[in-house]
mmCIF file of C-alpha atoms and ligand atoms in Angstrom:
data_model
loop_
_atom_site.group_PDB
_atom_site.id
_atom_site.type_symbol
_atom_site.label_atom_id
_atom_site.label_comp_id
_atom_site.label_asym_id
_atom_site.label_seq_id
_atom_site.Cartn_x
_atom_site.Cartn_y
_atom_site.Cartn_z
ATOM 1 C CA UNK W 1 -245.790 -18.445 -56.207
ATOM 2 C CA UNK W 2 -246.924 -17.056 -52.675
ATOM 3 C CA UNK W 3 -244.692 -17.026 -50.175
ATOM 4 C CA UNK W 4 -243.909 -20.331 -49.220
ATOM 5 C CA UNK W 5 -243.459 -23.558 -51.290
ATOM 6 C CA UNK W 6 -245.506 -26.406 -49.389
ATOM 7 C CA UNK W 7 -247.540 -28.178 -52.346
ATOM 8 C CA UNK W 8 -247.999 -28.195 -55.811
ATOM 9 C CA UNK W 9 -251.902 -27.209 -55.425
ATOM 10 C CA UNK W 10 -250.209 -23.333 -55.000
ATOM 11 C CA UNK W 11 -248.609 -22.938 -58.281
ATOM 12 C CA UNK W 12 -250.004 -22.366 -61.870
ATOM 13 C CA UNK W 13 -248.473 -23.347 -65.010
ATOM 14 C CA UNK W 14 -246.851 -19.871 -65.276
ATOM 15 C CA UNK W 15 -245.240 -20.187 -62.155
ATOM 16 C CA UNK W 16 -243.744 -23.574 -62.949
ATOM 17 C CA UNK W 17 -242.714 -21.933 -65.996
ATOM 18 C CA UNK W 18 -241.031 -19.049 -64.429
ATOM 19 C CA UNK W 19 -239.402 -21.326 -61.775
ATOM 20 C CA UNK W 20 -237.946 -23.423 -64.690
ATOM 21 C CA UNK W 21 -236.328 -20.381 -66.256
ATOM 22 C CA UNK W 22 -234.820 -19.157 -63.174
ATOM 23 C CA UNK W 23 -233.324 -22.688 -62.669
ATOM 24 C CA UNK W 24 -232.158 -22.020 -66.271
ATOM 25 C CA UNK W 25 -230.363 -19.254 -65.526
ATOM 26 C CA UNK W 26 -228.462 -20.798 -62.237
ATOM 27 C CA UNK W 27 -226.663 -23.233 -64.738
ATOM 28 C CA UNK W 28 -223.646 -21.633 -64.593
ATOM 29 C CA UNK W 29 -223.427 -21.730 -61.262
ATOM 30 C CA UNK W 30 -224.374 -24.596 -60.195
ATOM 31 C CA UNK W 31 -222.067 -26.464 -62.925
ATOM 32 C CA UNK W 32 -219.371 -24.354 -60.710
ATOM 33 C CA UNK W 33 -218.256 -22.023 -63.842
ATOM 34 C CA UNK W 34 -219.647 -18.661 -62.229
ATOM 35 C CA UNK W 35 -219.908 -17.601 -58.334
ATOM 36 C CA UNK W 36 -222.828 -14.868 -57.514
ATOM 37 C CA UNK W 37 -223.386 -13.335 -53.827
ATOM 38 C CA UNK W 38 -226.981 -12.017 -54.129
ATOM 39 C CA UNK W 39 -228.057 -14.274 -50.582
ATOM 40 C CA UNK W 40 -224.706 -12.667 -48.885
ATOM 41 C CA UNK W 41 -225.963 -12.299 -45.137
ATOM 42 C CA UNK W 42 -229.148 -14.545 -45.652
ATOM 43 C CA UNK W 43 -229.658 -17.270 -43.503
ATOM 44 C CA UNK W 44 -231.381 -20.556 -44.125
ATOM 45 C CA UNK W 45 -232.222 -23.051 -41.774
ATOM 46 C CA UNK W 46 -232.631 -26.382 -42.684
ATOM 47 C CA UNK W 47 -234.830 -28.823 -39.949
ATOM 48 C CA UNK W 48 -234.987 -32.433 -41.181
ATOM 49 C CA UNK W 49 -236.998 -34.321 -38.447
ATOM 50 C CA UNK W 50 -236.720 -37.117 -41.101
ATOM 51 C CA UNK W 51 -233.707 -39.255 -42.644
ATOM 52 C CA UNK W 52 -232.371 -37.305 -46.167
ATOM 53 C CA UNK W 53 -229.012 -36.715 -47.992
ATOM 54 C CA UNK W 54 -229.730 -35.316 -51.210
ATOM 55 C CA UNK W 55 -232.719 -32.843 -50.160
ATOM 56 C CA UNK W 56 -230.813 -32.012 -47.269
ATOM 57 C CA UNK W 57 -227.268 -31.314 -48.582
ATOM 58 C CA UNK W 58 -228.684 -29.811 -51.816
ATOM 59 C CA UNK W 59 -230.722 -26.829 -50.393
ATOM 60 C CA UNK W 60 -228.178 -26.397 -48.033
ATOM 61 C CA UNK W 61 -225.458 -26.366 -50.907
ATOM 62 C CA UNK W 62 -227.953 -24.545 -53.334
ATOM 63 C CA UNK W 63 -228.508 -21.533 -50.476
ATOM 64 C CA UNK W 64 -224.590 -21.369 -50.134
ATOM 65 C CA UNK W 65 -224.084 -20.937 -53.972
ATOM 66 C CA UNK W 66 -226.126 -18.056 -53.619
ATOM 67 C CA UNK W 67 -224.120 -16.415 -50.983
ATOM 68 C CA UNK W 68 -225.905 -17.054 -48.424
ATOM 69 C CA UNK W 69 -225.144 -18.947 -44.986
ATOM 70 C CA UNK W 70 -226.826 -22.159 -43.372
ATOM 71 C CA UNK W 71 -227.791 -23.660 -40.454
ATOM 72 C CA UNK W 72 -229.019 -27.096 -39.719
ATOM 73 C CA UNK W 73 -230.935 -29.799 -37.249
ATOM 74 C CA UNK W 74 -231.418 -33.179 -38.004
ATOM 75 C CA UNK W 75 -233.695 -35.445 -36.354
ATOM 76 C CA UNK W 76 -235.913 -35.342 -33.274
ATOM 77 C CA UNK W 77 -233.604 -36.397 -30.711
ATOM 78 C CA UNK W 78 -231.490 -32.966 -30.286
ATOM 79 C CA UNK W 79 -234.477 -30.537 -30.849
ATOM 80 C CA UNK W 80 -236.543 -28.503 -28.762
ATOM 81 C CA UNK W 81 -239.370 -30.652 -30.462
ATOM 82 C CA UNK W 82 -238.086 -33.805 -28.108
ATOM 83 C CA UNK W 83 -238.684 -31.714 -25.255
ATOM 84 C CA UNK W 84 -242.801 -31.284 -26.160
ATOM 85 C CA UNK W 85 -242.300 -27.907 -27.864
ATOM 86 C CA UNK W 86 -245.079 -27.150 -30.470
ATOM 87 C CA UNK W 87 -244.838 -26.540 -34.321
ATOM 88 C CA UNK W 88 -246.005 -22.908 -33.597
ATOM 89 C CA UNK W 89 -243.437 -22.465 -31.067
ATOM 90 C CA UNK W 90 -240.542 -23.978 -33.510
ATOM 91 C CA UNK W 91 -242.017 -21.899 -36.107
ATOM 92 C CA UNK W 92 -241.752 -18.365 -34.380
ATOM 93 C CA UNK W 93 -238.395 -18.578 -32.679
ATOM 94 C CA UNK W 94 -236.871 -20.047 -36.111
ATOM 95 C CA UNK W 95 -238.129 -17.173 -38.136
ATOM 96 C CA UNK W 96 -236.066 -14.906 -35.574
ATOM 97 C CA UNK W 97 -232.999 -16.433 -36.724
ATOM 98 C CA UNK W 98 -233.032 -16.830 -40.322
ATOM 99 C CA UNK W 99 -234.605 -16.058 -43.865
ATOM 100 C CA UNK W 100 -235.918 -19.110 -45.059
ATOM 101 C CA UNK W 101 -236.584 -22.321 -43.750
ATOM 102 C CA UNK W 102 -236.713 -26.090 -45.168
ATOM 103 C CA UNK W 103 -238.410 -28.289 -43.012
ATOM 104 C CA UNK W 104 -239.202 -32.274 -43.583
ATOM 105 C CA UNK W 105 -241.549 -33.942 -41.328
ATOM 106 C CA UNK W 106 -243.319 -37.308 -40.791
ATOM 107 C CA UNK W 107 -246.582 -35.884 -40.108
ATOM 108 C CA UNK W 108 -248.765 -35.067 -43.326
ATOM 109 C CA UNK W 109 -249.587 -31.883 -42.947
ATOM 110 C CA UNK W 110 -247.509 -30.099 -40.404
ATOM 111 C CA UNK W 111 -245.087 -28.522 -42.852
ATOM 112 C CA UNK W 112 -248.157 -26.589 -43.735
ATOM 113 C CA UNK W 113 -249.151 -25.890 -40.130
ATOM 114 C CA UNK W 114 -245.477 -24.652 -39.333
ATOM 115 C CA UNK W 115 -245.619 -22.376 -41.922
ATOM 116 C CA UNK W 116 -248.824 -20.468 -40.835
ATOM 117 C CA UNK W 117 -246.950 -19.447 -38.185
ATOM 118 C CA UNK W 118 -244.274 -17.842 -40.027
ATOM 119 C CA UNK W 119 -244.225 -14.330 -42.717
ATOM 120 C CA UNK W 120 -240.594 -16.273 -43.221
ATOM 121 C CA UNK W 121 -240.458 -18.291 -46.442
ATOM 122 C CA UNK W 122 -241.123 -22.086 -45.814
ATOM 123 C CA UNK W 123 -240.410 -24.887 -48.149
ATOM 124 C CA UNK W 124 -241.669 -28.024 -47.886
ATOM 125 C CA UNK W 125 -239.213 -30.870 -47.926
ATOM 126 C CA UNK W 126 -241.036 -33.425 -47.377
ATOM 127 C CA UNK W 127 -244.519 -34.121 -44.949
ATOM 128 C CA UNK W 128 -244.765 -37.479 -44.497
ATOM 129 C CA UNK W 129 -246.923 -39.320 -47.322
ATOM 130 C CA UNK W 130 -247.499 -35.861 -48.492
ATOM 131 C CA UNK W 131 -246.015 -33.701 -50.833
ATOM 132 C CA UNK W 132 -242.495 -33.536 -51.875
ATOM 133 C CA UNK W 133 -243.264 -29.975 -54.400
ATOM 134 C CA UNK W 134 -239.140 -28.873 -54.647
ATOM 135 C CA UNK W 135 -238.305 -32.780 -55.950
ATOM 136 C CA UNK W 136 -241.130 -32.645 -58.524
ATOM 137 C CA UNK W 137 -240.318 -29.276 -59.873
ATOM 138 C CA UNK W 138 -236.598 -31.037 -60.153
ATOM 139 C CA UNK W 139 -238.204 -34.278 -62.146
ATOM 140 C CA UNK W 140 -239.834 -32.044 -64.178
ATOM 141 C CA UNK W 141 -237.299 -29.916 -64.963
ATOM 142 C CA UNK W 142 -235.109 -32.470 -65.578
ATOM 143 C CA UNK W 143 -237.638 -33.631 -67.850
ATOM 144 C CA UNK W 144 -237.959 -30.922 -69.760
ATOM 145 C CA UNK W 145 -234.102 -30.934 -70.533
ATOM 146 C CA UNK W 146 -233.713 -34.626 -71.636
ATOM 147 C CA UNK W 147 -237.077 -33.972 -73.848
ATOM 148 C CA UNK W 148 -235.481 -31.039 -75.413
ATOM 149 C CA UNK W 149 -231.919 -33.505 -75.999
ATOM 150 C CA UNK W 150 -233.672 -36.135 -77.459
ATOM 151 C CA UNK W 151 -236.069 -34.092 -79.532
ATOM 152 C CA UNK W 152 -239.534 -35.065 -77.572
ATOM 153 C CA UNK W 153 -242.315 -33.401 -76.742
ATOM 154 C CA UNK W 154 -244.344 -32.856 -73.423
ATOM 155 C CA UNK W 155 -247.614 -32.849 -74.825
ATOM 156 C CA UNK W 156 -248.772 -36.231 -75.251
ATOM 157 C CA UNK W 157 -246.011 -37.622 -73.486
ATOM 158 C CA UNK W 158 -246.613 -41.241 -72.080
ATOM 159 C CA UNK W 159 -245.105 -41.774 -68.533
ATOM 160 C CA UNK W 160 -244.900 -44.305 -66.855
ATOM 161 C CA UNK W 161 -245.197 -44.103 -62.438
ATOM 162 C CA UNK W 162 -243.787 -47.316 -60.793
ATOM 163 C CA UNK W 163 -243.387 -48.689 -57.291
ATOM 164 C CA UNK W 164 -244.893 -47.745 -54.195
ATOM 165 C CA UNK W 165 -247.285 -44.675 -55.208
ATOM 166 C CA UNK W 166 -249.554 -44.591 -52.155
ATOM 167 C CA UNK W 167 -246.496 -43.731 -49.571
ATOM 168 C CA UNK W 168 -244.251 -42.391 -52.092
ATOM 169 C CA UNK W 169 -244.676 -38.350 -51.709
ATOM 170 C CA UNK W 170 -242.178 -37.690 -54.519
ATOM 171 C CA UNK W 171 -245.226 -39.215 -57.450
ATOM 172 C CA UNK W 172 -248.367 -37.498 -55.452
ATOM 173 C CA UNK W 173 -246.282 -34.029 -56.070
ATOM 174 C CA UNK W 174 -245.049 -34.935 -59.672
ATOM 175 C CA UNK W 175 -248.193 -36.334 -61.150
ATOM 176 C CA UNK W 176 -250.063 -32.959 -59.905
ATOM 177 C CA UNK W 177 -247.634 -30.891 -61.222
ATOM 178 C CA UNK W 178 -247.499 -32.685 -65.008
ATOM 179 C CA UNK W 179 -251.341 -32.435 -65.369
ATOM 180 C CA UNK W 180 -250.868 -28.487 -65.332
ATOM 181 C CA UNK W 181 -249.162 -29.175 -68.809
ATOM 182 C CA UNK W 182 -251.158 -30.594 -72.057
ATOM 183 C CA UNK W 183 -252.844 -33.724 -72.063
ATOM 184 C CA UNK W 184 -250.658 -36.693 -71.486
ATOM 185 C CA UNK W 185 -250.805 -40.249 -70.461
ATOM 186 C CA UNK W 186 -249.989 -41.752 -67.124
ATOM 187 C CA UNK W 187 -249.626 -45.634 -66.408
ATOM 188 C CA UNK W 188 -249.517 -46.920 -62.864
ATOM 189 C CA UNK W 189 -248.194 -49.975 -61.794
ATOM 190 C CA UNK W 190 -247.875 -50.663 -58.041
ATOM 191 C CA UNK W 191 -248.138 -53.984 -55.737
ATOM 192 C CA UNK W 192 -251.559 -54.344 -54.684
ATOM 193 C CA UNK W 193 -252.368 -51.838 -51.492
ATOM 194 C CA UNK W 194 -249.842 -49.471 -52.804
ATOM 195 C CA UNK W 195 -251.618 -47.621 -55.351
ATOM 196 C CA UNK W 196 -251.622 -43.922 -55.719
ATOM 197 C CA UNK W 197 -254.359 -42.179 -54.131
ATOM 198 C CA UNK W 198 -257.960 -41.555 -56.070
ATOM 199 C CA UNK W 199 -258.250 -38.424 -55.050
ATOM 200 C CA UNK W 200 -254.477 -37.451 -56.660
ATOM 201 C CA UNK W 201 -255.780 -39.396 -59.916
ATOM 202 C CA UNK W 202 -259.244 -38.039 -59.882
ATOM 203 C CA UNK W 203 -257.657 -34.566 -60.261
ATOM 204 C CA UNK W 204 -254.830 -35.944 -63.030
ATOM 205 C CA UNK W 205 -258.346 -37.031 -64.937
ATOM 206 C CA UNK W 206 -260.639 -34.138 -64.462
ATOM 207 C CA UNK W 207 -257.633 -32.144 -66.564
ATOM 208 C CA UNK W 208 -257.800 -33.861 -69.136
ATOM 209 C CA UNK W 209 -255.143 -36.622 -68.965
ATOM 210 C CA UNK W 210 -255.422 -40.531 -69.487
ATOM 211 C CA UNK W 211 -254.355 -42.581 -66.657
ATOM 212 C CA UNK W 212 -254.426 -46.491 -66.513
ATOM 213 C CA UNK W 213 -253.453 -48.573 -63.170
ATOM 214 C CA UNK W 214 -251.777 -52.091 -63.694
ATOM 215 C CA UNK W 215 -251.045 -54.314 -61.499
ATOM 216 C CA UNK W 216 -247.560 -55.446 -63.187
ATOM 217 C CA UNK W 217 -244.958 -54.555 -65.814
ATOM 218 C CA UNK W 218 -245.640 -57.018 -67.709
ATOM 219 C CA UNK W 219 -246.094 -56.544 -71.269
ATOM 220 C CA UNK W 220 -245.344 -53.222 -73.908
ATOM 221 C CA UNK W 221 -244.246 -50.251 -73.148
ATOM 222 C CA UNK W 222 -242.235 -49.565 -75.959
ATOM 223 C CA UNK W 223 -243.934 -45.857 -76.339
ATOM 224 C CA UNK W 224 -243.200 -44.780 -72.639
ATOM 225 C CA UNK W 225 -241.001 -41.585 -72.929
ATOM 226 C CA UNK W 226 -240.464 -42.155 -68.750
ATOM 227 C CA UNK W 227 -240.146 -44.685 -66.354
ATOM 228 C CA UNK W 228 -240.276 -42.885 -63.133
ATOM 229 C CA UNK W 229 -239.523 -45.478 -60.289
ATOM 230 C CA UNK W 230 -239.788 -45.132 -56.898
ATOM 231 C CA UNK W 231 -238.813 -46.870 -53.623
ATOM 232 C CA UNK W 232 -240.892 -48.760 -51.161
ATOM 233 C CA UNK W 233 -241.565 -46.548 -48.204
ATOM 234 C CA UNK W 234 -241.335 -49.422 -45.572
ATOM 235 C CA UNK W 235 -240.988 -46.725 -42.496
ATOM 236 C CA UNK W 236 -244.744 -46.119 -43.016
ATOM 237 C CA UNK W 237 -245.919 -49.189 -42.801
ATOM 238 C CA UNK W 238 -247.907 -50.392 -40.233
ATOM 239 C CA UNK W 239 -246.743 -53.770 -38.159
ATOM 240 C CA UNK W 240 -249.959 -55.551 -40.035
ATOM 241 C CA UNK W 241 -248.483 -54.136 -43.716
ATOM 242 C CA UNK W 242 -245.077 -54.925 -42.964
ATOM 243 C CA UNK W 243 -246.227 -58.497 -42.631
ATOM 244 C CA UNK W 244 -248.747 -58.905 -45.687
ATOM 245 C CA UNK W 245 -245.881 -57.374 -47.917
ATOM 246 C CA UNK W 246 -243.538 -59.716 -46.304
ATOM 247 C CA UNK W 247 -240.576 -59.973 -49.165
ATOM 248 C CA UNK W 248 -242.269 -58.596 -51.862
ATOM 249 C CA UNK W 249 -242.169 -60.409 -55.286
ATOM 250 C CA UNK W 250 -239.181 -58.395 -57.822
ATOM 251 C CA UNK W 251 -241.885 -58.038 -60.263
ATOM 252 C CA UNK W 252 -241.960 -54.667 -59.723
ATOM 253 C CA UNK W 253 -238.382 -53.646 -60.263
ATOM 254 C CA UNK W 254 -236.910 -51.995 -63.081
ATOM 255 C CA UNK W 255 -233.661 -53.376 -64.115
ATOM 256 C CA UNK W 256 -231.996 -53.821 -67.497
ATOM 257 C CA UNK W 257 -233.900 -56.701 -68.906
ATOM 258 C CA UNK W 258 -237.138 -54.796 -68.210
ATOM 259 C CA UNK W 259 -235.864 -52.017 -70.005
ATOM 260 C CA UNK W 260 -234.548 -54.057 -72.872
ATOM 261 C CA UNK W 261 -236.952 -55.864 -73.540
ATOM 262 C CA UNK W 262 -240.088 -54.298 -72.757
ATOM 263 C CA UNK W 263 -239.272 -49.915 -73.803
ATOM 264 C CA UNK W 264 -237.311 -48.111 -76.293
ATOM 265 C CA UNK W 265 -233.636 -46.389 -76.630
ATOM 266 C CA UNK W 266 -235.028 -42.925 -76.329
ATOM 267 C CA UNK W 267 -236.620 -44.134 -73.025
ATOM 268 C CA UNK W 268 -235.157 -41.919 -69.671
ATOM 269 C CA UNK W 269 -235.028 -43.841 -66.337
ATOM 270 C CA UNK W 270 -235.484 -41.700 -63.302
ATOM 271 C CA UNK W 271 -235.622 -42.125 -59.826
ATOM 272 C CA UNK W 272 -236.317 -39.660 -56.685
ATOM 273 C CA UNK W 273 -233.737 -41.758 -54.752
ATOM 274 C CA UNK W 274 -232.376 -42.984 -52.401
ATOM 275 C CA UNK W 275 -232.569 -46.885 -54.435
ATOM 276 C CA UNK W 276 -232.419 -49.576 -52.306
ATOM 277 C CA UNK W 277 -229.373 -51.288 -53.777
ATOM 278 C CA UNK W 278 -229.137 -54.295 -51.036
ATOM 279 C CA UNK W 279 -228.799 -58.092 -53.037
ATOM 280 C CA UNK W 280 -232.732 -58.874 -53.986
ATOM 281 C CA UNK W 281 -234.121 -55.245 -53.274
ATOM 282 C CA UNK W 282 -237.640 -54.553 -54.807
ATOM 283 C CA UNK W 283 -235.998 -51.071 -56.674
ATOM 284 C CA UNK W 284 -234.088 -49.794 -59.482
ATOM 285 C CA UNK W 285 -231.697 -52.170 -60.080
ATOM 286 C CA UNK W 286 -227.724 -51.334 -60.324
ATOM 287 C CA UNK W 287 -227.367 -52.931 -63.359
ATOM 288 C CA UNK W 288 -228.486 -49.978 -65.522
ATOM 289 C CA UNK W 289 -225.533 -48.248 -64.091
ATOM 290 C CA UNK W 290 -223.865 -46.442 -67.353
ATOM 291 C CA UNK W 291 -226.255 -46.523 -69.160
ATOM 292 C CA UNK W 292 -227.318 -43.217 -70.649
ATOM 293 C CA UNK W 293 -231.290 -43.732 -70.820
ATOM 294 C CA UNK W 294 -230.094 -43.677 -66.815
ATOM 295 C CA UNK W 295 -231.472 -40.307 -65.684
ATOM 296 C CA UNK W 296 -231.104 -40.439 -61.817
ATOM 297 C CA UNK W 297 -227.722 -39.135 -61.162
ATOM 298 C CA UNK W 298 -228.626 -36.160 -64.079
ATOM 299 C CA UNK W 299 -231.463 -35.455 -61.809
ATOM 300 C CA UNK W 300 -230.025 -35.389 -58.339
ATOM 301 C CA UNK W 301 -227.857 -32.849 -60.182
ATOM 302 C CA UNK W 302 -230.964 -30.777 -61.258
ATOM 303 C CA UNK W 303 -231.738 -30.544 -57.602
ATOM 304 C CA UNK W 304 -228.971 -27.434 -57.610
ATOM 305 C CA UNK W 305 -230.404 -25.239 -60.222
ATOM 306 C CA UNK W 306 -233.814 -25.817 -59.143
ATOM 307 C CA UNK W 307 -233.213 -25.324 -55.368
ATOM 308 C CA UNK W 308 -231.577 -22.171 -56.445
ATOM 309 C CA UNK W 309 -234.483 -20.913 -58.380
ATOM 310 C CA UNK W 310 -237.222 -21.515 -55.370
ATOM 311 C CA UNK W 311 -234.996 -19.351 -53.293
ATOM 312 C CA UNK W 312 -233.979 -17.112 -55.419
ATOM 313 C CA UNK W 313 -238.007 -16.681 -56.057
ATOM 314 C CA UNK W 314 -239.190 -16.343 -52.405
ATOM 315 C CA UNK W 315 -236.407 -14.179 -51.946
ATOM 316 C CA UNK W 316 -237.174 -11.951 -54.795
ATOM 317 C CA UNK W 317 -233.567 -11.940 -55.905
ATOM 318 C CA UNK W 318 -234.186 -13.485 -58.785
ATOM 319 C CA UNK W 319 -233.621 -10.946 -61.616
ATOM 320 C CA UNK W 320 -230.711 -9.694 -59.483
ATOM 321 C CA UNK W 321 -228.459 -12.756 -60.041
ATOM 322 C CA UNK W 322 -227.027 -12.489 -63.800
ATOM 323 C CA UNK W 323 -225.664 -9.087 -62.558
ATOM 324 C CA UNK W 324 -223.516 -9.979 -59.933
ATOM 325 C CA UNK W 325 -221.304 -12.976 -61.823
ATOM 326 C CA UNK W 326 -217.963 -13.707 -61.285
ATOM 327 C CA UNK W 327 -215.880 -16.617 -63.181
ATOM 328 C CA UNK W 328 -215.066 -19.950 -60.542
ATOM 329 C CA UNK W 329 -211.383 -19.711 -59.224
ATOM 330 C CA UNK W 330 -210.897 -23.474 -57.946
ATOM 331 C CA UNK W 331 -211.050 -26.867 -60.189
ATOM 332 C CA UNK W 332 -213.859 -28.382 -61.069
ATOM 333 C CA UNK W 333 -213.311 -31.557 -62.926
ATOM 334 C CA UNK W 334 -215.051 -31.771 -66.480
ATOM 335 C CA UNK W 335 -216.947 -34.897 -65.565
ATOM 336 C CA UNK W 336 -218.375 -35.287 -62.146
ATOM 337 C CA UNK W 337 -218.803 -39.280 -62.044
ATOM 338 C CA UNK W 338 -216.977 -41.477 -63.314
ATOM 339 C CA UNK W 339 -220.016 -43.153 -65.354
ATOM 340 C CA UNK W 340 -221.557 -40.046 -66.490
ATOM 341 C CA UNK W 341 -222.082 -40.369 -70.045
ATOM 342 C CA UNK W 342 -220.809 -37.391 -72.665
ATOM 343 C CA UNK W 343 -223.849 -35.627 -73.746
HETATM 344 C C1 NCD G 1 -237.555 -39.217 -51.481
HETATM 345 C C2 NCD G 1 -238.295 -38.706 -50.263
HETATM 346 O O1 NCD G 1 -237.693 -38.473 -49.223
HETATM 347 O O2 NCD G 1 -239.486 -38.541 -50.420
HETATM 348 N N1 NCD G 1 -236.217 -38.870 -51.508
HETATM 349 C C3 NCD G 1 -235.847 -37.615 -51.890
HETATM 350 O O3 NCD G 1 -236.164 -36.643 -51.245
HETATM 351 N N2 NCD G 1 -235.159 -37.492 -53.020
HETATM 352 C C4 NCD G 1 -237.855 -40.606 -51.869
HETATM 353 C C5 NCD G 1 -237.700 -41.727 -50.884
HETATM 354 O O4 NCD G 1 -237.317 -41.573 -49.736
HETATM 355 O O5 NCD G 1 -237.975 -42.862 -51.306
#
């Protein structure tokens, strides 16, 4: 990994790999059974110029588990940025006061352009219809664990990439960063005009992996090892979209009929969320709550360990951690929600 995280087109299979063992080791701390100090003095600063909660609250909460300290700005209104002042400029007086910096923007792109004025470590966090790299490395990691629980195997893997995949950066990053692994098989359903990008499949094929687009989820997918859903990004539609899409059909929703009927018991529902839970929302539906092929809130908690990792990587602290320890002095409750099934 160089020194900032802004797409998945900068890492290698090795460095996923390396990520996901770091992320490995964090466990302990981000289930709240060790502490560790290593970031002690760091600064991050956090600069959402778009609406989040979980990316938001879980670097900032990932940086403080590591000791270090955070600072945040939300939104356009109270920053310089409202005032006409230029990525660039953002860029340079930011990197005077802290050690890393998140930053999610509308604009595709401008994460990147930030960072090139910066030797400070920049994540991505989100550009626009871009890339979302930190959530995929989370999706894959978590992945990778509820393969390993159920006894499955990446290679070969069949997973399925549902909702809207043109808008939704969350599936550009995770799709790239799958096709690094073994040959697998992707199917795509979307509503018409929301279909992933052909340059983002064109690359998925030229590595060697199958993908098929469908236009529904109707029929089999008893084999599919993941349903990966994702929300319709309405805020980037134009005024001419918003009206073709109207209210769009539910055909495209998951929910526990679909899931029933149509996949297996060893198949994991995941999400990038937010879910749109509002009566007759085109997403994930709530009544899978419970259920343990349910994924999403095992995720989110990925997002910890994972966040930890990326900064414990830029930083180059990362073989320093399992030396500085210490066991958790508060109470943490054994289960975290009150759904959470006992695996
Ligand atoms: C996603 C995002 O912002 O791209 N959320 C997230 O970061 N977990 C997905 C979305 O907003 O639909």
């Amino acid at each position: 990994m160089r020194s900032h995280l802004l797409s998945i087109d900068s890492l290698s299979r090795a460095h996923v790999d390396h990520l996901m063992r770091v992320a490995a080791r964090m466990e302990p701390i981000a289930q709240r059974r060790q502490v560790t100090r290593v970031l002690e003095g760091a600064v991050l600063g956090n600069l959402f110029f778009e609406a989040s909660t979980r990316t938001r609250v879980s670097f900032n909460a990932a940086f403080c588990r590591l000791g270090g300290s955070v600072c945040d700005t939300t939104g356009f209104t109270f920053s310089s940025m409202a005032k006409g002042e230029s990525l660039y400029d953002t860029s340079r007086v930011l990197s005077g006061y802290c050690d890393a910096i998140v930053m999610r923007h509308p604009d595709q792109g401008s994460v990147a352009e930030f960072a090139e004025a910066t030797h400070v470590p920049v994540i991505n966090g989100g550009d626009g219809p871009g890339e979302h790299p930190s959530q995929a490395l989370l999706d894959f990691y978590t992945i990778d664990k509820e393969f390993t629980r159920l006894g499955k195997r990446l290679a070969g893997a069949h997973v399925l990439l549902t909702g809207d995949l043109k808008y939704g950066r969350t599936v550009h990053s995770l799709i790239k960063l799958l096709s690094l692994y073994d040959p697998m098989r992707f199917t795509l359903v979307s509503p018409p005009g929301l279909e992933m990008p052909s340059r983002v499949i064109d690359r998925v094929e030229s590595l060697g992996h199958r993908v098929e687009q469908r236009e529904s989820l109707a029929g089999d997918f008893s084999d599919v090892d993941v349903v990966y859903t994702t929300r319709i990004q309405r805020e980037r539609f134009t005024e001419e979209m918003n009206e073709n899409f109207g209210a769009l059909s539910r055909d495209f929703s998951v929910d526990r009929s679909f899931i029933d009927d149509h996949c297996s018991d060893s198949t994991i529902v995941m999400h990038p969320l937010p879910r749109d839970s509002r009566p007759g929302a085109n997403d994930l539906d709530v009544d899978l709550n419970g259920d343990p092929r349910l994924a999403i809130f095992r995720q989110t908690d990925n997002g910890i360990p994972v966040r930890m990792a990326i900064f414990a990587t830029l930083l180059e602290v990362d073989d320093l951690v399992e030396k500085d320890l210490r066991p958790v002095r508060w109470f943490v409750p054994a289960r975290l929600g009150v759904d959470d099934p006992a695996f």
